[in-house]
Coordinates of C-alpha atoms in Angstrom, one line a residue:
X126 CA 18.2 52.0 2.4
X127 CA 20.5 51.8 5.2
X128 CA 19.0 52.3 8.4
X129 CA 20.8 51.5 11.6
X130 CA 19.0 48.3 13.1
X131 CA 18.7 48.1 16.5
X132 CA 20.9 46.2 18.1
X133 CA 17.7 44.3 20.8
X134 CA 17.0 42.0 17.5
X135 CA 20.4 40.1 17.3
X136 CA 20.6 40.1 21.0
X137 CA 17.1 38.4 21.0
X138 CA 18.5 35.4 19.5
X139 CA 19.0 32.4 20.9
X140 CA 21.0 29.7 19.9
X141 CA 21.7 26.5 21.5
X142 CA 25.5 25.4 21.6
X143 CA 24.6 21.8 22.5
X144 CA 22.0 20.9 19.6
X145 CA 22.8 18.4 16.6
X146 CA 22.3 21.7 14.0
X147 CA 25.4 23.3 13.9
X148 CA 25.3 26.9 15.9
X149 CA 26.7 29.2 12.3
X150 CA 23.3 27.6 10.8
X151 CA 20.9 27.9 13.8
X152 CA 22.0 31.9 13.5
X153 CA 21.6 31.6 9.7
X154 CA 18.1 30.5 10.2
X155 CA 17.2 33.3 12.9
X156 CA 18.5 35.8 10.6
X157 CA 16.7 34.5 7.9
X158 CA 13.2 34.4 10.3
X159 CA 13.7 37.9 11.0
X160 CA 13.9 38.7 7.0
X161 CA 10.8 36.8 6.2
X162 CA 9.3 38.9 9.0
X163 CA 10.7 41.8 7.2
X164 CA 12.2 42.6 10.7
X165 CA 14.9 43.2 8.5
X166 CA 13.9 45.0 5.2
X167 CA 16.1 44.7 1.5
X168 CA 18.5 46.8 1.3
X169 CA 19.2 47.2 5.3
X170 CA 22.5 46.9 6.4
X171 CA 23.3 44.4 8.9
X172 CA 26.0 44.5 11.9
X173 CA 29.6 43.1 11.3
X174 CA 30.3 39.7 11.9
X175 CA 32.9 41.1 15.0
X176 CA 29.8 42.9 16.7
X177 CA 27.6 40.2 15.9
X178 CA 29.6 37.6 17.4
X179 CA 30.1 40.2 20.5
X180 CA 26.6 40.1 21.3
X181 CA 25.9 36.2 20.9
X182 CA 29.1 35.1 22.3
X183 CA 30.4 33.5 19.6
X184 CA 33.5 33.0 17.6
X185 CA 33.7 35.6 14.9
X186 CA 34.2 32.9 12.0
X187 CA 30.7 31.4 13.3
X188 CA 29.1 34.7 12.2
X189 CA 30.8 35.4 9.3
X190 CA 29.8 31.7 8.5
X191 CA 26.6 32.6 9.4
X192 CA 26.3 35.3 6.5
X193 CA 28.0 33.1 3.9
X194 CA 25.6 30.7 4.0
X195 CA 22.4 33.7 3.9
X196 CA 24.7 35.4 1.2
X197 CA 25.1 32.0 -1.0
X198 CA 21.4 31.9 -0.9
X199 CA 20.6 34.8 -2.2
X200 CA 19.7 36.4 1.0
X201 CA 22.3 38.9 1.9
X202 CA 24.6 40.5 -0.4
X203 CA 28.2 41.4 1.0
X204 CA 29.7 44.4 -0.6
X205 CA 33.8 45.3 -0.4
X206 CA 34.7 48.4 2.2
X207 CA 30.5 48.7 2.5
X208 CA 29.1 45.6 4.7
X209 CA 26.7 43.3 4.7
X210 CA 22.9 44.0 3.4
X211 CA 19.9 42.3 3.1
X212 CA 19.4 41.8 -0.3
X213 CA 17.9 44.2 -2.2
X214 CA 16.0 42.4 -4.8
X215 CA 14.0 40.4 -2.2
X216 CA 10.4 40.6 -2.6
X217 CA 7.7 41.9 -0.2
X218 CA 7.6 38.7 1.9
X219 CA 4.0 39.3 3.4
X220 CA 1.8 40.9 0.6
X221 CA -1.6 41.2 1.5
X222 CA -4.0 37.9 1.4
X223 CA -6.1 37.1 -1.3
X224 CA -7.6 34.7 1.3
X225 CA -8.2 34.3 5.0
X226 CA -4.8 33.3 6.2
X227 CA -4.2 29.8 8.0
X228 CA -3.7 29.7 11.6
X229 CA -2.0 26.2 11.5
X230 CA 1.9 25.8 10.7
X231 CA 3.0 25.3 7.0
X232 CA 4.3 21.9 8.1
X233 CA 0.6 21.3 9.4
X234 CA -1.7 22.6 6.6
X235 CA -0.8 23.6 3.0
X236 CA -1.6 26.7 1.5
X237 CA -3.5 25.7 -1.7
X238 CA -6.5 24.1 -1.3
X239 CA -6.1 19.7 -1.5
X240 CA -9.3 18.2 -2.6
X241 CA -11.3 16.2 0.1
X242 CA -11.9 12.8 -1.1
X243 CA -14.3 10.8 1.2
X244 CA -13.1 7.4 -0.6
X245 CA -9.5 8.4 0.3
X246 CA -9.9 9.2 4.1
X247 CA -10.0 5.5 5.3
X248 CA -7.0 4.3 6.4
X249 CA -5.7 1.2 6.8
X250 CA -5.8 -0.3 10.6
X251 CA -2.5 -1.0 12.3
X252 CA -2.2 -4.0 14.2
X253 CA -1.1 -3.4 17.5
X254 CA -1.7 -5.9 19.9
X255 CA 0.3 -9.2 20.4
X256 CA -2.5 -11.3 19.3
X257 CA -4.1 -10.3 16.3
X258 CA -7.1 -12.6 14.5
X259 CA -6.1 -10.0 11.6
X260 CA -7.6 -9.9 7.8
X261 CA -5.4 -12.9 6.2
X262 CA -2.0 -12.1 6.7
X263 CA 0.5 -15.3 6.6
X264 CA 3.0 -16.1 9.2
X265 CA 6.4 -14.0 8.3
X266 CA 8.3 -17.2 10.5
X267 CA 7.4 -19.6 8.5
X268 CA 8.3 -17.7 4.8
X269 CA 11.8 -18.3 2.9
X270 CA 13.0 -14.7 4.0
X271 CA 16.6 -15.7 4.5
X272 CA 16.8 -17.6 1.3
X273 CA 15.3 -14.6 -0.4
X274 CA 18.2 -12.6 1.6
X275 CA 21.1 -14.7 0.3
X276 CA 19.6 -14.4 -3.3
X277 CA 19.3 -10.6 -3.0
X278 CA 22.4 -10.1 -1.8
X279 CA 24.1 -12.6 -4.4
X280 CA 22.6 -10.2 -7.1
X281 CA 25.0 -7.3 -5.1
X282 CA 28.2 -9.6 -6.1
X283 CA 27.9 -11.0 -9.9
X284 CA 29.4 -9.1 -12.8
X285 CA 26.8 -6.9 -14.8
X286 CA 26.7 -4.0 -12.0
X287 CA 26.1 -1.7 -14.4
X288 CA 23.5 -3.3 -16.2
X289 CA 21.7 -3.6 -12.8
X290 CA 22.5 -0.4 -10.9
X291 CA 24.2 2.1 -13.8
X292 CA 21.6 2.0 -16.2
X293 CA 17.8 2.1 -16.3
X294 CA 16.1 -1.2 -17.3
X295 CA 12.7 -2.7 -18.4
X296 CA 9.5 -1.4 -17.0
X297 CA 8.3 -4.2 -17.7
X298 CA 10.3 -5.5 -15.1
X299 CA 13.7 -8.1 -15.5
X300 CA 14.2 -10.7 -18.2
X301 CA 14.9 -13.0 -15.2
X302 CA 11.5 -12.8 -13.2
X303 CA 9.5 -12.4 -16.1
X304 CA 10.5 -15.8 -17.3
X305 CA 10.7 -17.4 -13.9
X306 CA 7.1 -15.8 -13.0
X307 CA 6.0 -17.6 -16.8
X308 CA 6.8 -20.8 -16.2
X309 CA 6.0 -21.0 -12.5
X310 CA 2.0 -19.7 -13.4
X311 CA 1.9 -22.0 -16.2
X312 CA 3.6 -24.8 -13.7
X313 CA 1.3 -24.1 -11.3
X314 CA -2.0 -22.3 -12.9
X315 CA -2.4 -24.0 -16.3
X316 CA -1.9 -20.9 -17.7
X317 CA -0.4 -20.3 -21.2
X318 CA 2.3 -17.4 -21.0
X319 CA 5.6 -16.4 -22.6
X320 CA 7.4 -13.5 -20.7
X321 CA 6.1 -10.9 -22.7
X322 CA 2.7 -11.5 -21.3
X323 CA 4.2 -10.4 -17.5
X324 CA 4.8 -7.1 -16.3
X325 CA 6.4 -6.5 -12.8
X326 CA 4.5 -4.3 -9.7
X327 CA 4.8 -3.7 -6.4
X328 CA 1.6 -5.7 -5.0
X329 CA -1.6 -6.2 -6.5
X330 CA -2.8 -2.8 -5.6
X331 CA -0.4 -1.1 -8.1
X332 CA -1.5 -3.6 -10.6
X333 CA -4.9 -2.5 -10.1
X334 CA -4.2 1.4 -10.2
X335 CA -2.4 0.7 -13.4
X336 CA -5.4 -0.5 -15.1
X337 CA -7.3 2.0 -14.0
X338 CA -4.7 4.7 -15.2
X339 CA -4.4 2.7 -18.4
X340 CA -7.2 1.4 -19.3
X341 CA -10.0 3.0 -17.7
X342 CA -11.9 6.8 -18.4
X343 CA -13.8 8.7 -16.3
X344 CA -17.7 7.7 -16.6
X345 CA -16.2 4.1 -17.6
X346 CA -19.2 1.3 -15.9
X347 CA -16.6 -1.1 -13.1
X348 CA -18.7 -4.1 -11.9
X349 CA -17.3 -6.1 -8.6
X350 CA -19.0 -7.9 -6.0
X351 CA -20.6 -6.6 -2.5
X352 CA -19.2 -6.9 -0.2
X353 CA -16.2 -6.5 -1.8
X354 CA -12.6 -5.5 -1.0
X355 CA -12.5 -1.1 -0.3
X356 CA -9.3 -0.4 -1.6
X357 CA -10.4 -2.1 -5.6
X358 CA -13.7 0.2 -5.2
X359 CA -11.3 3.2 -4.1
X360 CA -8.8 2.7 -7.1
X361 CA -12.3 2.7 -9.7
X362 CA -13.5 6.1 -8.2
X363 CA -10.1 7.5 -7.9
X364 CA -10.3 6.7 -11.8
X365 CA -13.6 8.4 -12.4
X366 CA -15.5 5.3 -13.0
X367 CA -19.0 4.2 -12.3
X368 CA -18.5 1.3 -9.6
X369 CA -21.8 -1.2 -9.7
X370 CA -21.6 -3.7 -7.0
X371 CA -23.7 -6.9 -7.0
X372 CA -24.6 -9.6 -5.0
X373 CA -22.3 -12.4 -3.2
X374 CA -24.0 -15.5 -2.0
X375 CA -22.5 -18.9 -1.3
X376 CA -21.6 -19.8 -4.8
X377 CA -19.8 -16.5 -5.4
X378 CA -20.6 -13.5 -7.6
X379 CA -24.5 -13.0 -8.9
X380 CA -23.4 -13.5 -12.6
X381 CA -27.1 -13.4 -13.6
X382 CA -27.1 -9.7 -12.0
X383 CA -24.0 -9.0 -14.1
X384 CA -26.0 -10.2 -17.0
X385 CA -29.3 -7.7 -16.4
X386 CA -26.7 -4.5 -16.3
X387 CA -24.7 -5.6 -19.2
X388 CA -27.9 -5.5 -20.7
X389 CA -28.3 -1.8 -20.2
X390 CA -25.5 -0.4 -19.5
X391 CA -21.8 -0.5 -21.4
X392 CA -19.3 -2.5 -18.7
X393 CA -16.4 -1.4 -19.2
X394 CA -14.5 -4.1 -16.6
X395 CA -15.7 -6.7 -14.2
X396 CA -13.4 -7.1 -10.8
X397 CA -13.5 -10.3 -9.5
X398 CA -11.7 -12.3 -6.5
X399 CA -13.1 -15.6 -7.6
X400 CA -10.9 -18.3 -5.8
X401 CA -11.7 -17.2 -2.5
X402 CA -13.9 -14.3 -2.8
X403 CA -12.8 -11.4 -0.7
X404 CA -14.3 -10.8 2.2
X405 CA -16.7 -13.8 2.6
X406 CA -13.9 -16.5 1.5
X407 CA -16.4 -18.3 -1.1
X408 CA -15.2 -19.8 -4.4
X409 CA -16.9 -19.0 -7.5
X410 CA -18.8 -21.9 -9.3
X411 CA -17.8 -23.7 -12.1
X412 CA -20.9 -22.4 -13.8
X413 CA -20.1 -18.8 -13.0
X414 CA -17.1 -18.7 -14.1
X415 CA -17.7 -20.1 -17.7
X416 CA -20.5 -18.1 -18.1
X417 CA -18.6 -14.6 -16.7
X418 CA -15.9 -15.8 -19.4
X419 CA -19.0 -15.4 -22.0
X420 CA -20.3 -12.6 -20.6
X421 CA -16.8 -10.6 -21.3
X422 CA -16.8 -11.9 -24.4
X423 CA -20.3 -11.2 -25.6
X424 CA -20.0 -7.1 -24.2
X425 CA -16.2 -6.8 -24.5
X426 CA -15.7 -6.3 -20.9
X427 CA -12.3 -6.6 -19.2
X428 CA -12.1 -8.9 -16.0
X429 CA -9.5 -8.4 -14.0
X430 CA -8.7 -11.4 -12.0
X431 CA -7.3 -11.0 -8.4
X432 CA -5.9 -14.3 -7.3
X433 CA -4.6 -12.9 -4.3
X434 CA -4.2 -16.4 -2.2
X435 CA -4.3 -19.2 -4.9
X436 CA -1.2 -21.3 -3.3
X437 CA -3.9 -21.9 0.0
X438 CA -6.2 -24.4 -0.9
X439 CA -6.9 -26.9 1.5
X440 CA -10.4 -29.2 -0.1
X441 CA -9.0 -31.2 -3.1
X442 CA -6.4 -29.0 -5.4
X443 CA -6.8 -25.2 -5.9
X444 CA -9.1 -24.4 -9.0
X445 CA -7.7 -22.9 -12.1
X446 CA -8.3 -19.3 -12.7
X447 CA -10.3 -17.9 -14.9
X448 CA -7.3 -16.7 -17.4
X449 CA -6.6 -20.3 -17.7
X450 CA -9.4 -21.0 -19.9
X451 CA -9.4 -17.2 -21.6
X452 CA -8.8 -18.1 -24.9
X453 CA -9.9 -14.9 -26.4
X454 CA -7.5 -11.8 -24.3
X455 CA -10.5 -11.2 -22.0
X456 CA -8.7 -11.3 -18.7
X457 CA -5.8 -9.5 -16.8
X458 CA -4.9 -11.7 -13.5
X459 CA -3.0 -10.2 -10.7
X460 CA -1.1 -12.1 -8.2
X461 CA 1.5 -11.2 -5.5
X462 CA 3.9 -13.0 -3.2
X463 CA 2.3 -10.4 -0.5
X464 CA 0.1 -13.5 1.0
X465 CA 2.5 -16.0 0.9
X466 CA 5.4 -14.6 2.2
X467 CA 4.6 -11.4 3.8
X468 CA 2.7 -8.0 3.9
X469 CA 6.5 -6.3 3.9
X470 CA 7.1 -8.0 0.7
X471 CA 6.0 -5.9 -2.3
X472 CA 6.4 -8.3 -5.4
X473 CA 3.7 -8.8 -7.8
X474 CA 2.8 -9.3 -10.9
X475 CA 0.2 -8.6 -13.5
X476 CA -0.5 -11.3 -16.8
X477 CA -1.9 -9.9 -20.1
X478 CA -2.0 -10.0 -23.7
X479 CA 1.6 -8.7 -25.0
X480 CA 0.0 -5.1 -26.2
X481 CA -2.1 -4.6 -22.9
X482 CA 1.4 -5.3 -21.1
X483 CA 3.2 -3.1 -23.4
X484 CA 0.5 -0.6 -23.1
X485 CA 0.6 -0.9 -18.3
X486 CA 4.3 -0.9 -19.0
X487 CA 4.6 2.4 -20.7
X488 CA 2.0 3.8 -18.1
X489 CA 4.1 2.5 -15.6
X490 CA 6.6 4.9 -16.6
X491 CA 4.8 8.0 -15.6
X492 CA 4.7 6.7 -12.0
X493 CA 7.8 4.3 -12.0
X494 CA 10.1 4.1 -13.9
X495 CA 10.9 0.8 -13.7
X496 CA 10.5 -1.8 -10.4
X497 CA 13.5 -2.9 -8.0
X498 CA 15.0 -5.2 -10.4
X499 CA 17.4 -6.7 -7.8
X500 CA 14.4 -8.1 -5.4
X501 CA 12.8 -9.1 -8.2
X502 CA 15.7 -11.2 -10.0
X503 CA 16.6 -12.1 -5.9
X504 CA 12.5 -13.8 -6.6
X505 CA 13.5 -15.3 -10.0
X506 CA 16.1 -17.2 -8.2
X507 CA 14.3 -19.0 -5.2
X508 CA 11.8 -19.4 -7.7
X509 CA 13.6 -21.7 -10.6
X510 CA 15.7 -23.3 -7.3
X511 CA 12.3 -24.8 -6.1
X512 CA 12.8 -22.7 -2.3
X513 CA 9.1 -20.9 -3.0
X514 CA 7.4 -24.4 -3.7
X515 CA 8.9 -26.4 -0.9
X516 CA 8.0 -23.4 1.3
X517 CA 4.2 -23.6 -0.2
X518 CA 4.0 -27.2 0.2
X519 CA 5.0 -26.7 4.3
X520 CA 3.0 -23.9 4.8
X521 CA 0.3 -25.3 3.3
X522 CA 0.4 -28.1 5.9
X523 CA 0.5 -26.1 8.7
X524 CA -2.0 -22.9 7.6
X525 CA -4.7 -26.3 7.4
X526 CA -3.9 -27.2 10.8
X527 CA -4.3 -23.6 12.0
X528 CA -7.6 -23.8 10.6
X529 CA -9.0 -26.9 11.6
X530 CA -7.6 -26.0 15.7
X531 CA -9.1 -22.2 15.0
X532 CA -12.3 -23.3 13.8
X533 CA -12.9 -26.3 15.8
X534 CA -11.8 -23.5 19.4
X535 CA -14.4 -21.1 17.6
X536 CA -17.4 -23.7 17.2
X537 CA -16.7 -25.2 20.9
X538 CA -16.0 -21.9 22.5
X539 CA -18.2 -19.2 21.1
X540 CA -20.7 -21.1 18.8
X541 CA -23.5 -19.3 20.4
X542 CA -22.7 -16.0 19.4
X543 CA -21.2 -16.6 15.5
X544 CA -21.7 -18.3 12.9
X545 CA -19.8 -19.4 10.1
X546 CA -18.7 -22.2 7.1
X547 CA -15.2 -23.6 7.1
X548 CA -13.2 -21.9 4.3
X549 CA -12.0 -24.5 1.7
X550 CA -9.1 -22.0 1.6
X551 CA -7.2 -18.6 2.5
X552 CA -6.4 -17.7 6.0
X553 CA -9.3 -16.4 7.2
X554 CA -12.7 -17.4 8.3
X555 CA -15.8 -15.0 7.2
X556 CA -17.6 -14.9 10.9
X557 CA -21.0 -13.8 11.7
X558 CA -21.9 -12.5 14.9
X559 CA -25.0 -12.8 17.1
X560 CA -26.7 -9.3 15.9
X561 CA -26.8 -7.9 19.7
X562 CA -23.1 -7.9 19.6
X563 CA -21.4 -4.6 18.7
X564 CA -18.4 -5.2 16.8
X565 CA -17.1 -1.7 17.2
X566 CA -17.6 -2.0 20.9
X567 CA -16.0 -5.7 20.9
X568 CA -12.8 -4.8 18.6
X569 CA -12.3 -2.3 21.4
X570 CA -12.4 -3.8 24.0
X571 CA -10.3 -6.6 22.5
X572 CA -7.8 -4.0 22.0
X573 CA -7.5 -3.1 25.5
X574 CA -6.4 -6.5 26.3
X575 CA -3.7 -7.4 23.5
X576 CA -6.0 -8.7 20.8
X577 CA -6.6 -6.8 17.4
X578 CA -10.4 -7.9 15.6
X579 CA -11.5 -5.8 13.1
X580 CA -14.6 -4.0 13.8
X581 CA -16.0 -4.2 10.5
X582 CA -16.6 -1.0 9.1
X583 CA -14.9 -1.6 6.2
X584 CA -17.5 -4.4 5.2
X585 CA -20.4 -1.7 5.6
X586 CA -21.8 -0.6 2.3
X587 CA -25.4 1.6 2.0
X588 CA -27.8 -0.9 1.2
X589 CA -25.9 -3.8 2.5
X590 CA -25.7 -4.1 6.7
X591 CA -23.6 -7.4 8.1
X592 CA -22.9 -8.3 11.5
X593 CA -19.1 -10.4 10.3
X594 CA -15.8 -9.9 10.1
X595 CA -12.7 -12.1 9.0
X596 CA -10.6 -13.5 11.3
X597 CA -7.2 -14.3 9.8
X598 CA -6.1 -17.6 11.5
X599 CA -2.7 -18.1 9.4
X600 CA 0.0 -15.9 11.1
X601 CA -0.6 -17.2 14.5
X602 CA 0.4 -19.9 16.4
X603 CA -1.7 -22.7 18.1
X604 CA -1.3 -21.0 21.6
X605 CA -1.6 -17.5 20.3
X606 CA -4.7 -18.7 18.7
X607 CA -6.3 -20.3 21.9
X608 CA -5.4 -17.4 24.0
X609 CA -7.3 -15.2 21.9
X610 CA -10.1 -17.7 21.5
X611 CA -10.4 -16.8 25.2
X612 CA -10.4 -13.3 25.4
X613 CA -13.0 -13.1 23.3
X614 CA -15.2 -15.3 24.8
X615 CA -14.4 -13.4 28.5
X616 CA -15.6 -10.7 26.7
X617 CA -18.9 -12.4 25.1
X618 CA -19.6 -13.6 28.1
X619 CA -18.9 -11.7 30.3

């Protein structure tokens, strides 16, 4: 084939001398449009760079450019004493549809079809405002982040660069953190661990979707507690398990509920936030916890502890975990430095009999190959240096202040429209709202004036209807705290 083209489609270009893409590949690209248009057809031969430089007033080198780049892709062929042609092996680029064809770019909508999960579509809220009574976030000021600088960068200095950037490591994660993470949980936790029993992740949300990629199969019974936290329950049906919830009251998970569908049904693992139960705050009885211990023992269960704020205790000293008194491999625990230090910060760390870590660490390596060995070594340092406990023992001190002012504002200021119990612990207080108010209604109107409140969706399940959110208390100060205080209460009473 070689056609004469007409000369109205290069002239039809336009290219923009002043834009960041250089001009030889903005004309590459319009050329290229016009093939997939089949505008120009394989096999058609195209003008000379000297004409087409002619008509775009451009330097010829720009065009020949132009075809180089086309020609190096595969687009054009260039032949000796014969031109330039669209290259003849190309394909029909617009074949017929087998399906109704999409109206919406390719950079907007996908051709193949992506499965419409409903427990993926919620999406986490941003927080906007200046204020922000958020869902338990610490206070990024307060947090060791320049002592965790000067250890990360440290790690950029020492000898062993190979070992740390040339070469692929552990999945497990480092040597380093491992045993610093060991000895700080059984420091700290009265737990009984050697480095092997560690693995390194990125939060306690990869933990999580580890265990469900490791250990869990589709039709697999997961038991946690309603209300419970959305993204746990999203990571069970994301795994094709069966997700039970059960009751919450004041003294933590039901276990006696747990008990009745153990009793009919095979439990594969029990999810449980039992320090400071997520979203109501409560701490799960002594009683509870020995007998949930039995329970996983008795059916073989798994529990998988999230201890997600441990270090914030503020009534006596924190209690021990369950995994502290699992003598018999019944319990993975998750923990992060998410809580204490920052959201931003994603260092974590799962603790597990040696073969179930061997086992998440080889899973791991379908995902990721391995963790970022530098932060987490940067971790190991401020960890064994005592930085991370000095900072918990401050922090401590002033999240319990924070508290006491918040709760003390919220009692005096708004007591007749919530109700609530002062947290032992965490950084945020489980509230209850008068049932005329509309939470939805009240977050947004909040937001129109600088304050971000949840609006409590998340907290909604079928079956279970609550009036209460969490307001986070910890990552604001005193004055940011009152001012908040009183837009809310211009807009209660208003």
């Amino acid at each position: 084939m070689n056609r004469p083209i007409s000369r109205q489609i290069f002239t039809a270009i336009r290219l923009h001398h002043t834009g960041k893409r250089p001009v030889y590949l903005q004309l590459a690209d319009a050329l290229l449009a016009l093939i997939k248009k089949e505008q120009l057809r394989p096999g058609q031969k195209l003008p000379g760079s000297r004409d087409l430089a002619e008509w775009q007033q451009i330097n010829r080198i720009t065009a020949a450019k132009a075809y180089e780049e086309l020609q190096t892709q595969g687009w054009l062929e260039s032949f000796v004493g014969r031109g330039t042609f669209v290259a003849r092996h190309l394909p029909t680029m617009q074949p017929n549809p087998l399906q109704p064809t999409h109206t919406a770019s390719s950079g907007e909508t996908a051709g193949f079809s992506v499965p419409a999960l409903a427990y993926l579509a919620a999406r986490l809220p941003l927080v906007t405002g200046r204020l922000h009574l958020d869902d338990g976030f610490p206070d990024p000021s307060l947090a060791p982040l320049k002592e965790l600088y000067r250890a990360w960068r440290s790690q950029l200095t020492r000898s062993g660069l190979y070992y740390k950037f040339g070469s692929y490591s552990r999945p497990e994660g480092p040597e380093l953190f491992r045993t610093a993470i060991s000895n700080y949980l059984n420091d700290t936790r009265g737990l009984n661990t050697s480095p092997k029993n560690i693995l390194s992740v990125n939060g306690t949300v990869m933990g999580l979707n580890l265990v469900c990629n490791g250990l869990i199969e589709p039709g697999d019974v997961i038991v946690s507690g309603i209300p419970g936290w959305g993204r746990a329950e999203q990571n069970f049906l994301h795994a094709g398990a069966k997700h039970i919830g059960v009751p919450v009251d004041e003294h933590g998970l039901v276990t006696e509920e747990l008990k009745k569908i153990c009793r009919t049904k095979k439990v594969r693992m029990v999810y449980v936030t039992p320090h400071h139960h997520y979203p109501t705050t409560v701490s799960l009885r002594i009683d509870r916890r020995l007998e949930l211990l039995q329970l996983a023992q008795e059916y073989g269960f798994i529990i998988f502890e999230d201890d997600y704020d441990y270090d914030f205790h503020y009534k006596n000293r924190p209690l021990l975990p369950l995994a502290s008194a699992d003598d018999q491999g019944m319990v993975i625990y998750g923990g992060s430095f998410s809580k204490s230090f920052s959201p931003a910060v994603r260092i974590g760390y799962l603790v597990a009999s040696e073969n179930v870590i061997q086992h998440l660490a080889s899973v791991r390596m379908l995902l990721d190959r391995q963790g970022d060995h530098i932060l987490d070594n940067a971790m190991a340092e401020i960890l064994n240096d005592g930085t991370v406990q000095r900072y918990l023992r401050k922090t401590l001190a002033v999240y319990k202040e924070r508290r006491d002012f918040f709760c003390d504002l919220l009692q005096r200021e708004l007591g007749e429209f919530v109700h609530f119990t002062i947290p032992e612990g965490g950084m945020t207080v489980w509230t209850n709202f008068a049932e005329h108010i509309n939470l939805e209604t009240l977050a947004q109107q909040a937001s129109q004036k600088g304050l971000y409140i949840s609006d409590g969706k998340v907290h909604q399940y079928p079956g279970y209807r609550t009036n209460a959110i969490r307001l986070g208390f910890a990552s604001s100060t005193k004055e940011d705290i009152a001012a908040s205080i009183a837009i809310l209460k211009s807009l209660l009473k208003k």
